[in-house]
Coordinates of C-alpha atoms and ligand atoms in Angstrom, one line a residue:
X290 CA 126.1 271.2 53.9
X291 CA 124.7 274.8 54.1
X292 CA 123.2 274.3 57.6
X293 CA 126.3 272.6 58.9
X294 CA 128.6 275.3 57.3
X295 CA 126.5 278.0 58.8
X296 CA 126.6 276.4 62.3
X297 CA 130.4 276.2 62.0
X298 CA 130.8 279.8 60.7
X299 CA 128.5 281.4 63.2
X300 CA 129.6 279.5 66.3
X301 CA 132.6 281.0 68.0
X302 CA 135.5 278.7 69.1
X303 CA 134.6 276.5 72.0
X304 CA 131.0 276.1 71.0
X305 CA 129.2 272.9 70.0
X306 CA 127.4 271.7 67.0
X307 CA 125.0 268.8 67.2
X308 CA 123.5 266.9 64.2
X309 CA 120.5 264.7 64.9
X310 CA 118.4 262.5 62.5
X311 CA 115.4 260.4 62.9
X312 CA 113.2 258.3 60.7
X313 CA 109.6 259.5 61.2
X314 CA 106.4 258.3 59.6
X315 CA 106.9 258.8 55.9
X316 CA 109.8 261.2 56.4
X317 CA 113.3 261.7 57.5
X318 CA 113.9 264.5 60.1
X319 CA 117.3 266.1 60.3
X320 CA 118.3 268.9 62.8
X321 CA 121.5 270.9 63.1
X322 CA 121.9 272.7 66.5
X323 CA 124.6 275.1 67.4
X324 CA 125.6 277.1 70.5
X325 CA 126.6 280.1 68.3
X326 CA 125.7 283.7 67.9
X327 CA 122.0 283.1 67.2
X328 CA 119.6 285.6 65.7
X329 CA 117.1 288.2 67.0
X330 CA 113.4 288.2 66.1
X331 CA 114.1 291.0 63.7
X332 CA 117.0 289.0 62.0
X333 CA 114.9 285.8 61.9
X334 CA 112.2 287.8 60.0
X335 CA 114.9 288.6 57.3
X336 CA 116.3 285.0 57.1
X337 CA 115.6 283.5 53.7
X338 CA 115.8 286.8 51.8
X339 CA 118.4 286.5 49.0
X340 CA 121.7 288.2 49.9
X341 CA 120.7 289.0 53.4
X342 CA 123.3 288.7 56.1
X343 CA 123.0 289.8 59.8
X344 CA 124.7 293.0 60.6
X345 CA 126.8 291.4 63.3
X346 CA 130.6 291.3 63.3
X347 CA 130.5 287.6 64.2
X348 CA 128.7 287.2 60.8
X349 CA 130.4 289.8 58.6
X350 CA 133.9 288.6 59.7
X351 CA 133.1 285.3 57.9
X352 CA 132.9 285.0 54.1
X353 CA 129.5 284.5 52.6
X354 CA 127.0 285.6 50.0
X355 CA 123.7 285.4 51.9
X356 CA 122.4 283.0 49.3
X357 CA 123.0 279.5 50.8
X358 CA 120.1 279.4 53.1
X359 CA 117.6 280.7 50.6
X360 CA 118.7 278.0 48.1
X361 CA 118.6 275.3 50.8
X362 CA 115.1 276.3 51.9
X363 CA 113.8 276.3 48.3
X364 CA 115.3 272.9 47.6
X365 CA 113.7 271.4 50.7
X366 CA 110.3 272.9 49.8
X367 CA 110.6 271.7 46.2
X368 CA 111.1 268.2 47.5
X369 CA 107.9 268.6 49.7
X370 CA 109.9 268.9 52.9
X371 CA 109.5 271.5 55.6
X372 CA 112.1 273.5 57.5
X373 CA 111.8 275.2 60.9
X374 CA 114.3 277.6 62.7
X375 CA 114.6 278.4 66.3
X376 CA 117.2 280.9 67.5
X377 CA 118.1 283.1 70.4
X378 CA 120.7 285.9 70.2
X379 CA 123.9 284.8 72.0
X380 CA 122.6 281.3 72.7
X381 CA 122.4 279.5 69.4
X382 CA 120.1 278.1 66.7
X383 CA 118.4 275.0 65.7
X384 CA 117.6 274.4 62.0
X385 CA 115.4 271.3 61.4
X386 CA 113.9 269.9 58.3
X387 CA 111.9 266.9 57.1
X388 CA 112.0 265.3 53.7
X389 CA 109.5 262.7 52.6
X390 CA 110.8 259.2 52.0
X391 CA 110.2 257.8 48.5
X392 CA 107.7 255.0 48.5
Ligands
LIG485 N1 123.5 278.9 62.4 C1 123.4 280.3 62.3 N2 123.6 281.1 63.4 C2 123.5 282.4 63.3 N3 123.1 283.1 62.2 C3 122.9 282.3 61.1 C4 123.0 280.9 61.1 N4 122.7 280.5 59.8 C5 122.4 281.5 59.1 N5 122.6 282.7 59.8 C6 122.3 284.0 59.3 O1 121.6 284.0 58.1 C7 122.4 284.6 57.1 C8 122.1 283.9 55.8 O2 122.7 282.6 55.8 P1 123.2 282.1 54.4 O3 123.7 280.7 54.6 O4 122.2 282.3 53.3 O5 124.4 283.1 54.0 P2 125.9 283.1 54.4 O6 126.3 282.0 55.3 O7 126.1 284.5 54.8 O8 126.6 283.0 53.0 P3 126.6 281.7 52.0 O9 125.6 282.1 50.9 O10 128.0 281.6 51.5 O11 126.1 280.5 52.7 C9 123.8 284.5 57.6 O12 124.7 285.5 57.0 C10 123.6 284.8 59.1 O13 123.4 286.2 59.3
LIG486 MG1 125.8 280.0 54.7

């Protein structure tokens, strides 16, 4: 929900959001891709810090606390999953994570 709500909030009208999922060996892989505002390298380095929000009007014009992603990342890691982020400013972002399948 956090990744999809971020994709929706930080993608201007007319953009696209794609959600993909795959069963992988011992894990489920889920990716949320958007064609939104993206993040710079400097912003990506801050992502995950509690209460951090990019200093970008496309972001600050939307409501948010800057906590959702930090909580999401912690929950995934607590369940032995892993999360990756790829992003380019003005082009979009892809957030992907795996979660192990219970035996
Ligand atoms: N898909 C995305 N595209 C561009 N920037 C993003 C994206 N997802 C997260 N961000 C950046 O990371 C910041 C932190 O995200 P996070 O979800 O923690 O906070 P939020 O959306 O601002 O508020 P909330 O805690 O209500 O979710 C965002 O404010 C934004 O700057
Ligand atoms: Mg959010």
